Structures are given as structure tokens and as C-alpha cells.
XYZ file of N, CA and C in Angstrom:
600
model
N 25.875 -11.679 -30.500
C 24.923 -12.432 -29.927
C 23.566 -11.934 -30.386
N 22.712 -12.659 -30.893
C 21.414 -12.004 -31.137
C 20.180 -12.626 -30.074
N 20.717 -13.507 -29.147
C 19.834 -14.045 -28.204
C 19.072 -12.810 -27.365
N 17.621 -12.810 -27.304
C 17.106 -11.790 -26.537
C 17.333 -12.211 -24.894
N 17.375 -11.120 -24.160
C 17.417 -11.379 -22.800
C 16.741 -10.079 -22.018
N 16.445 -10.341 -20.851
C 15.878 -9.162 -19.926
C 16.555 -8.967 -18.842
N 16.938 -7.472 -18.658
C 17.813 -7.013 -17.745
C 16.934 -6.320 -16.724
N 17.436 -6.479 -15.483
C 16.692 -6.043 -14.362
C 17.615 -5.228 -13.321
N 17.177 -4.361 -12.551
C 17.968 -3.603 -11.432
C 18.274 -4.505 -10.473
N 19.555 -4.598 -10.047
C 19.809 -5.281 -8.804
C 19.583 -4.687 -7.395
N 18.716 -4.971 -6.739
C 18.212 -4.382 -5.522
C 18.736 -5.253 -4.315
N 19.841 -4.822 -3.514
C 20.464 -5.760 -2.561
C 19.895 -5.214 -1.264
N 18.918 -4.487 -1.142
C 18.478 -4.050 0.324
C 17.420 -4.774 0.928
N 16.997 -6.096 0.152
C 15.999 -6.956 0.766
C 14.593 -6.204 0.529
N 13.565 -6.728 1.251
C 12.245 -6.349 1.002
C 11.647 -5.772 2.411
N 10.561 -5.072 2.333
C 9.679 -4.711 3.578
C 9.567 -5.601 4.558
N 8.992 -6.628 4.027
C 8.350 -7.800 5.053
C 9.709 -8.218 5.904
N 10.850 -8.300 5.233
C 12.205 -8.583 6.007
C 12.480 -7.802 7.031
N 12.201 -6.284 6.764
C 12.437 -5.280 7.792
C 11.600 -5.209 8.649
N 10.187 -5.386 8.480
C 9.162 -5.392 9.577
C 9.457 -6.567 10.470
N 9.387 -7.877 10.058
C 9.509 -8.871 10.859
C 8.880 -8.918 12.171
N 7.615 -8.527 12.117
C 6.742 -8.601 13.326
C 6.980 -7.427 14.129
N 7.760 -6.402 13.938
C 8.152 -5.434 14.781
C 7.595 -3.893 13.981
N 7.253 -3.037 14.821
C 7.014 -1.656 14.090
C 8.304 -0.882 13.696
N 8.132 -0.270 12.632
C 9.313 0.444 12.054
C 9.437 1.730 12.821
N 10.545 2.371 12.603
C 10.795 3.810 13.304
C 9.918 4.821 12.463
N 9.628 5.968 13.024
C 8.743 7.049 12.480
C 9.449 7.371 10.931
N 10.556 7.617 11.064
C 11.377 7.856 9.679
C 11.185 6.947 8.639
N 11.548 5.663 9.126
C 11.257 4.575 8.190
C 9.977 4.564 7.680
N 8.876 4.690 8.487
C 7.534 4.678 8.024
C 7.104 5.628 7.003
N 7.867 6.879 7.349
C 7.646 8.076 6.424
C 8.327 7.713 5.163
N 9.549 7.370 5.035
C 10.221 7.061 3.933
C 9.606 5.984 3.056
N 9.116 4.981 3.711
C 8.346 3.862 3.031
C 7.150 4.305 2.158
N 6.279 4.982 2.997
C 5.024 5.236 2.519
C 5.189 6.512 1.641
N 6.215 7.428 1.618
C 6.372 8.404 0.677
C 6.968 7.681 -0.620
N 7.772 6.791 -0.463
C 8.426 6.166 -1.736
C 7.299 5.374 -2.522
N 6.392 4.692 -1.695
C 5.445 3.964 -2.211
C 4.249 4.742 -2.916
N 3.920 5.889 -2.291
C 2.781 6.667 -2.924
C 3.484 7.458 -4.004
N 4.797 7.691 -4.201
C 5.408 8.215 -5.470
C 5.255 7.252 -6.591
N 5.697 6.053 -6.188
C 5.823 4.998 -7.141
C 4.429 4.661 -7.700
N 3.385 4.602 -7.014
C 1.948 4.255 -7.182
C 1.508 5.582 -8.078
N 1.822 6.746 -7.922
C 1.234 7.786 -8.522
C 1.798 7.673 -10.055
N 3.108 7.373 -10.030
C 3.622 7.284 -11.505
C 2.900 6.052 -12.271
N 2.749 4.783 -11.623
C 1.949 3.883 -12.249
C 0.723 4.290 -12.589
N -0.044 4.802 -11.728
C -1.333 5.347 -12.024
C -1.534 6.228 -13.020
N -0.642 7.346 -13.284
C -0.465 8.105 -14.137
C -0.362 7.491 -15.597
N 0.439 6.354 -15.622
C 0.645 5.481 -16.824
C -0.456 4.576 -17.183
N -1.518 4.671 -16.439
C -2.627 3.812 -16.633
C -2.739 2.390 -15.955
N -1.789 2.219 -15.124
C -1.539 0.858 -14.512
C -2.034 0.746 -13.103
N -2.780 -0.241 -12.597
C -3.019 -0.684 -11.460
C -2.270 -1.906 -10.957
N -1.615 -1.789 -9.883
C -0.824 -2.842 -9.476
C -1.477 -4.142 -8.972
N -2.406 -3.762 -8.033
C -3.174 -4.976 -7.565
C -2.565 -6.029 -6.572
N -1.484 -5.750 -6.039
C -0.829 -6.665 -5.131
C 0.050 -6.048 -4.306
N -0.292 -4.916 -3.817
C 0.542 -4.008 -2.762
C 0.668 -4.846 -1.471
N 1.988 -5.178 -1.252
C 2.330 -6.107 0.107
C 3.768 -5.697 0.346
N 4.155 -6.035 1.646
C 5.520 -5.935 2.137
C 6.591 -6.479 1.199
N 6.152 -7.909 0.856
C 7.150 -8.653 0.003
C 7.455 -7.990 -1.367
N 6.742 -7.231 -1.860
C 6.714 -6.560 -3.148
C 7.353 -5.075 -3.153
N 7.886 -4.748 -1.969
C 8.447 -3.456 -1.679
C 9.735 -3.775 -1.366
N 10.728 -3.282 -2.474
C 12.208 -3.559 -2.376
C 13.094 -2.153 -1.986
N 14.192 -2.523 -1.694
C 15.199 -1.524 -1.502
C 16.394 -1.408 -2.220
N 16.798 -0.293 -2.641
C 18.165 -0.175 -3.211
C 19.142 -0.113 -2.230
N 20.490 -0.073 -2.483
C 21.407 -0.148 -1.502
C 21.503 1.281 -0.733
N 20.971 2.400 -1.320
C 20.908 3.536 -0.600
C 19.602 3.758 0.224
N 18.836 2.706 0.334
C 17.640 2.690 1.032
C 16.381 3.083 0.383
N 16.568 3.649 -0.945
C 15.303 4.257 -1.513
C 14.339 2.908 -1.814
N 13.164 3.340 -1.858
C 12.185 2.271 -2.266
C 11.918 1.957 -3.559
N 11.580 0.622 -3.925
C 11.130 0.288 -5.305
C 10.096 -0.615 -5.251
N 8.967 -0.200 -6.026
C 7.786 -1.239 -6.048
C 7.961 -2.340 -7.102
N 8.024 -3.500 -6.639
C 8.267 -4.585 -7.629
C 7.034 -5.347 -7.777
N 7.353 -6.611 -8.532
C 6.322 -7.762 -8.945
C 4.933 -6.947 -9.474
N 5.135 -6.528 -10.833
C 3.852 -6.161 -11.524
C 3.196 -7.151 -12.231
N 3.345 -8.582 -11.674
C 3.134 -9.705 -12.448
C 1.628 -9.814 -12.636
N 0.855 -9.165 -11.779
C -0.765 -9.210 -11.907
C -1.214 -7.840 -12.168
N -0.449 -6.780 -12.384
C -0.882 -5.585 -12.770
C -1.899 -5.589 -13.878
N -2.679 -4.661 -14.095
C -3.704 -4.295 -15.164
C -3.611 -2.967 -15.543
N -3.792 -2.748 -16.956
C -3.882 -1.550 -17.590
C -5.356 -0.967 -17.124
N -5.549 0.272 -16.595
C -6.870 0.773 -16.592
C -7.527 1.115 -17.837
N -8.656 1.042 -17.828
C -9.600 1.193 -19.056
C -9.645 2.579 -19.457
N -9.638 2.698 -20.843
C -9.852 4.066 -21.287
C -8.467 4.938 -21.452
N -7.928 5.223 -20.532
C -6.803 6.298 -20.557
C -6.079 6.042 -19.323
N -5.125 6.974 -19.115
C -4.176 7.005 -17.926
C -4.901 7.552 -16.600
N -6.304 8.031 -16.875
C -6.923 8.454 -15.819
C -7.416 7.484 -14.920
N -8.018 7.707 -13.595
C -8.192 6.766 -12.734
C -9.584 6.097 -13.105
N -9.771 5.279 -13.791
C -11.074 4.547 -14.424
C -10.931 3.146 -13.887
N -12.135 2.575 -13.876
C -12.258 1.110 -13.394
C -11.661 0.113 -14.606
N -11.380 -0.898 -14.043
C -10.840 -2.090 -15.079
C -12.151 -2.503 -15.709
N -12.137 -2.891 -16.780
C -13.428 -3.401 -17.533
C -13.510 -4.767 -17.238
N -12.748 -5.537 -16.554
C -12.912 -7.046 -16.212
C -12.687 -7.197 -14.763
N -13.623 -7.512 -14.056
C -13.367 -7.621 -12.590
C -12.883 -8.949 -12.292
N -12.066 -8.976 -11.104
C -11.302 -10.190 -10.800
C -10.955 -10.050 -9.378
N -10.882 -11.161 -8.685
C -10.426 -11.193 -7.211
C -8.986 -11.716 -7.132
N -8.105 -11.216 -7.670
C -6.651 -11.478 -7.520
C -6.052 -10.565 -6.606
N -4.847 -11.145 -6.096
C -4.313 -10.409 -4.967
C -3.932 -11.163 -3.791
N -3.386 -10.650 -2.568
C -3.207 -11.332 -1.590
C -3.950 -10.989 -0.574
N -4.712 -11.836 0.196
C -5.784 -11.767 1.171
C -5.579 -10.583 2.171
N -4.461 -10.598 2.831
C -4.031 -9.652 3.959
C -4.004 -8.339 3.501
N -3.902 -8.071 2.302
C -3.523 -6.642 1.759
C -4.660 -6.215 0.636
N -5.770 -7.046 0.561
C -6.684 -6.924 -0.609
C -7.807 -6.041 -0.155
N -8.085 -5.160 -1.135
C -9.186 -3.807 -1.004
C -10.610 -4.863 -0.778
N -11.656 -4.236 -0.163
C -12.862 -4.726 -0.077
C -13.347 -5.097 -1.371
N -13.348 -4.136 -2.406
C -13.840 -4.484 -3.686
C -13.091 -5.477 -4.386
N -11.794 -5.496 -4.219
C -10.906 -6.647 -4.810
C -11.390 -8.025 -4.350
N -11.626 -7.923 -2.847
C -12.067 -9.321 -2.360
C -13.334 -9.786 -2.843
N -14.193 -8.967 -3.307
C -15.423 -9.154 -3.882
C -15.460 -9.423 -5.305
N -14.434 -9.331 -5.796
C -14.486 -9.557 -7.365
C -15.060 -8.524 -8.177
N -15.157 -7.191 -7.578
C -15.695 -6.201 -8.309
C -14.677 -5.434 -9.161
N -15.185 -4.538 -9.889
C -14.310 -3.860 -10.715
C -13.320 -2.693 -9.759
N -12.069 -2.646 -10.079
C -11.132 -1.961 -9.361
C -10.436 -0.919 -10.083
N -9.933 0.072 -9.446
C -9.169 1.029 -9.879
C -7.928 1.533 -9.120
N -7.341 2.550 -9.429
C -6.239 3.090 -8.625
C -6.438 3.007 -7.160
N -7.742 3.420 -6.649
C -8.100 3.449 -5.347
C -7.985 2.163 -4.583
N -7.856 1.238 -5.341
C -7.722 -0.424 -4.669
C -6.236 -0.314 -4.216
N -5.378 0.297 -5.071
C -4.060 -0.010 -4.576
C -3.708 1.244 -3.354
N -4.597 2.236 -3.262
C -4.434 3.046 -2.057
C -4.816 2.269 -0.821
N -5.936 1.473 -0.987
C -6.172 0.511 0.285
C -5.133 -0.198 0.387
N -4.530 -0.887 -0.557
C -3.241 -1.918 -0.129
C -2.038 -1.058 0.431
N -1.906 0.115 0.126
C -0.965 0.988 0.842
C -1.383 1.226 2.174
N -2.568 1.401 2.508
C -2.964 1.499 3.918
C -2.783 0.426 4.675
N -3.029 -0.657 4.175
C -2.701 -2.159 5.022
C -1.213 -2.129 5.252
N -0.488 -1.667 4.238
C 1.039 -1.984 4.511
C 1.574 -0.770 5.480
N 0.864 0.365 5.458
C 0.997 1.382 6.375
C 0.797 1.103 7.835
N -0.518 0.348 7.978
C -0.692 -0.425 9.174
C 0.231 -1.150 9.716
N 0.705 -1.959 8.990
C 1.732 -3.051 9.277
C 3.244 -2.444 9.582
N 3.384 -1.476 8.857
C 4.763 -0.367 9.267
C 4.595 0.078 10.582
N 3.465 0.424 11.015
C 3.266 1.163 12.154
C 3.164 0.253 13.435
N 2.632 -0.846 13.305
C 2.381 -1.775 14.335
C 3.081 -3.223 14.343
N 3.583 -3.637 13.207
C 4.215 -4.755 13.089
C 3.480 -5.915 12.703
N 2.006 -5.794 12.618
C 1.158 -6.659 12.208
C 0.267 -6.484 11.093
N -0.412 -7.182 10.516
C -1.483 -6.901 9.361
C -2.784 -6.325 10.131
N -3.394 -5.646 9.336
C -4.774 -4.977 9.963
C -5.803 -6.063 10.503
N -5.879 -7.167 9.919
C -6.886 -8.329 10.116
C -6.297 -9.543 10.158
N -6.591 -10.401 11.220
C -6.149 -11.796 11.145
C -7.261 -12.747 11.261
N -6.953 -13.873 10.572
C -7.915 -14.676 10.600
C -7.418 -16.280 10.131
N -8.151 -17.161 10.454
C -7.751 -18.636 10.172
C -7.472 -18.950 8.755
N -8.153 -18.343 7.828
C -8.127 -18.477 6.289
C -8.343 -17.550 5.581
N -8.229 -17.513 4.267
C -8.358 -16.411 3.329
C -9.725 -15.720 3.395
N -10.795 -16.504 3.448
C -12.124 -15.984 3.615
C -12.374 -15.260 4.895
N -11.942 -15.742 5.857
C -12.145 -14.994 7.214
C -11.487 -13.487 7.159
N -10.326 -13.566 6.473
C -9.715 -12.314 6.282
C -10.402 -11.470 5.276
N -10.785 -11.944 4.224
C -11.468 -11.126 3.178
C -12.638 -10.608 3.760
N -13.383 -11.506 4.721
C -14.727 -10.848 5.422
C -14.433 -9.649 6.012
N -13.200 -9.731 6.980
C -12.972 -8.558 7.763
C -12.571 -7.310 6.902
N -11.965 -7.404 5.770
C -11.810 -6.322 4.784
C -12.950 -5.630 4.411
N -14.030 -6.508 4.291
C -15.088 -6.110 3.519
C -16.008 -5.203 4.769
N -16.205 -6.151 5.894
C -17.165 -5.632 6.855
C -16.626 -5.031 8.287
N -15.429 -5.347 8.618
C -15.084 -4.934 9.930
C -14.459 -3.499 9.952
N -14.551 -2.763 11.108
C -14.208 -1.441 11.070
C -12.659 -1.301 10.729
N -12.156 -0.206 10.228
C -10.817 0.128 10.238
C -10.287 -0.085 11.579
N -9.112 -0.876 11.679
C -8.480 -0.961 13.086
C -7.954 0.340 13.536
N -7.814 0.549 14.784
C -7.200 1.712 15.510
C -5.859 1.491 15.712
N -4.992 2.571 15.568
C -3.482 2.473 15.954
C -3.433 2.560 17.286
N -2.303 2.184 17.987
C -1.960 2.331 19.314
C -1.592 3.793 19.382
N -1.819 4.071 20.669
C -1.911 5.596 21.098
C -0.603 6.426 20.439
N 0.741 5.695 20.587
C 1.808 6.221 20.254
C 1.874 6.450 18.663
N 1.188 6.041 17.972
C 1.197 6.077 16.418
C -0.262 6.811 16.136
N -1.033 6.995 16.926
C -2.461 7.665 16.634
C -2.608 8.742 15.636
N -1.389 9.563 15.522
C -1.353 10.668 14.728
C -1.652 10.171 13.139
N -1.222 8.920 12.848
C -1.466 8.493 11.478
C -2.905 7.919 11.069
N -3.694 8.022 12.226
C -4.989 7.362 12.110
C -5.824 8.085 10.785
N -5.819 9.435 10.960
C -6.710 10.056 9.633
C -6.135 9.550 8.216
N -4.838 9.472 8.100
C -4.335 8.889 6.823
C -4.804 7.413 6.772
N -4.636 6.812 7.750
C -5.193 5.253 7.556
C -6.525 5.288 7.200
N -7.323 6.042 7.896
C -8.860 6.043 7.582
C -9.088 6.363 6.157
N -8.379 7.109 5.633
C -8.571 7.771 4.313
C -8.333 6.468 3.318
N -7.061 6.101 3.544
C -6.635 5.012 2.680
C -7.281 3.650 2.689
N -7.835 3.430 3.918
C -8.685 1.984 4.180
C -10.084 2.207 4.285
N -10.720 3.257 3.702
C -12.090 3.418 3.610
C -12.775 2.242 2.903
N -13.745 1.755 3.345
C -14.525 0.707 2.544
C -14.858 0.956 1.315
N -15.349 2.187 1.086
C -15.984 2.851 -0.144
C -14.804 3.532 -0.866
N -14.489 2.803 -1.935
C -13.295 3.603 -2.913
C -13.853 5.026 -3.097
N -14.795 5.402 -3.128
C -15.198 6.818 -3.241
C -14.719 7.658 -2.093
N -14.557 7.206 -1.009
C -14.115 7.914 0.342
C -12.703 8.088 0.482
N -11.924 7.267 -0.638
C -10.424 7.373 -0.642
C -10.048 8.771 -1.317
N -8.626 8.798 -1.590
C -8.069 10.014 -2.174
C -8.565 10.057 -3.672
N -8.927 11.163 -4.176
C -9.256 11.251 -5.731
C -8.067 10.826 -6.589
N -6.822 11.224 -6.033
C -5.586 11.006 -6.826
C -4.616 10.601 -5.828
N -3.752 9.492 -6.025
C -2.703 8.848 -5.343
C -1.672 10.001 -4.858
N -1.512 11.008 -5.800
C -0.416 12.087 -5.346
C -0.997 12.822 -4.413
N -2.158 12.867 -4.059
C -2.779 13.795 -2.897
C -2.306 13.118 -1.664
N -1.799 11.954 -1.528
C -1.507 11.346 -0.350
C -0.151 12.089 0.300
N 0.590 12.434 -0.664
C 1.774 12.982 -0.154
C 2.023 14.177 0.723
N 1.112 15.162 0.537
C 1.047 16.493 1.433
C 0.419 16.133 2.730
N -0.456 15.095 2.849
C -1.066 14.709 3.978
C -0.105 13.921 4.920
N 0.519 12.910 4.159
C 1.582 12.206 4.870
C 2.788 13.257 5.598
N 3.145 14.057 4.813
C 4.225 14.981 5.229
C 3.627 15.619 6.499
N 2.340 16.230 6.399
C 1.974 17.134 7.556
C 1.869 16.235 8.871
N 1.242 14.907 8.822
C 1.223 14.083 9.837
C 2.499 13.588 10.376
N 3.462 13.391 9.522
C 4.843 13.008 10.016
C 5.395 14.215 10.761
N 5.134 15.535 10.343
C 5.630 16.407 11.371
C 4.962 16.552 12.740
N 3.684 16.314 12.488
C 2.847 16.331 13.840
C 3.277 15.140 14.660
N 3.673 13.949 14.072
C 4.206 12.882 15.091
C 5.455 13.255 15.819
N 6.343 13.957 14.845
C 7.672 14.272 15.339
C 7.313 15.220 16.530
N 6.559 16.329 16.436
C 6.306 17.243 17.427
C 5.781 16.578 18.685
N 4.989 15.555 18.388
C 4.200 14.680 19.592
C 5.127 14.014 20.202
N 6.409 13.856 19.724
C 7.395 12.786 20.307
C 7.140 11.554 20.258
N 6.898 10.944 19.055
C 6.808 9.512 18.842
C 7.894 8.744 19.428
N 7.544 7.817 20.460
C 8.641 7.156 21.156
C 9.355 6.057 20.407
N 8.832 5.770 19.273
C 9.551 4.832 18.233
C 10.276 5.603 17.080
N 10.425 6.857 17.287
C 11.084 7.662 16.304
C 12.455 7.276 15.822
């Protein structure tokens, strides 16, 4: 048979949105999801690709629980090379609850916009809710652009430094490279365990 077809990996573990379901995840789950996402994004960015729609519904699980980043339908190749460089054409595409300030404003974006999206997902994993709530997309976008980064509850406050870095309003204040997230994440995870996270 010469008929072309597309084959995709079967992922029976559902998605992160289903797992959160309005409730905070355990400390180990938060660590595993964030580590898996940071690793996946590092690979994408090294290949010169910005995802642009990081959200729980696009984070899938294999049978063994490992994380897979899906739905690259609105991903864009970064200009110039695999380096972290800005997209040549600005666009305000994405999902409002997880959209970076520069993305919400239709400005040029780069890999650091995906870091912001990861920060919003981290917040939701830690608290069970999105960082900002509003009656419509415009209200939510306004908060992403102008409102302070939300504070985590005391039991999860050890992750606040990472959240502040990922969700910095100015992309220049985020990580220079997505792979730099991993050692910081591991250090804070160990700190939370030592502090006795009650949701561990």
C-alpha cells in the first residue's frame, strides 16, 4: 500500500489538566512534571522551536508516568538558528491563562516566553488554580502584563524563587537558557522535602 499515513505514540496516561482537576499536586508530582517539561522545552529550544502554548491540557503522560509535551500545532521556528532568538513575526496566539506578557501584547517572542508558560503551569500544579482569574480573556491578559506575580501559599513558598524567575514580566529577567531551570528546580525540591511539605 502506497497510501501515506502519520503514526503517533499512544499516550494512555491522560493529561495534566485531568490530574490537577482543581487540586494541588504532591511535591513529587510537581517535581516530576516540571523536570519533564523543562527537559522537553530544552530540546525544543535547542532545535530552534518555540512551543507558544504551554498549558496542562498539552502535557501528556505515558503509561510509566513520564511526561510528554504535545500539541506543537502553533509552534514556530526561531529566527536565525537554534539559539534563543526572537521570532521575526510577532503574533498574539496562545491560551490566555498561560500566555506571557509579551505574547499577550503581540510582541516578538522567543524561548523565554515558553519559560513563562511553564511558570504558570508550575503555579497551577502547586495550588490547583491558574495564576490569574478574570471574566474574559482581556482581563486575564491585563493581569499577566501588569499584575504582580502571585504569591504561593506558605506550605509551597519554597518554590517562590523559581516561580518569580519563570514568570518575570521582562523576558530579560528569566533564565538565559531553559536548561538552567533544572538545577534550580532540584535544589528547591530538596529544600521543600527538608522543610516538610505537608502535600508531599
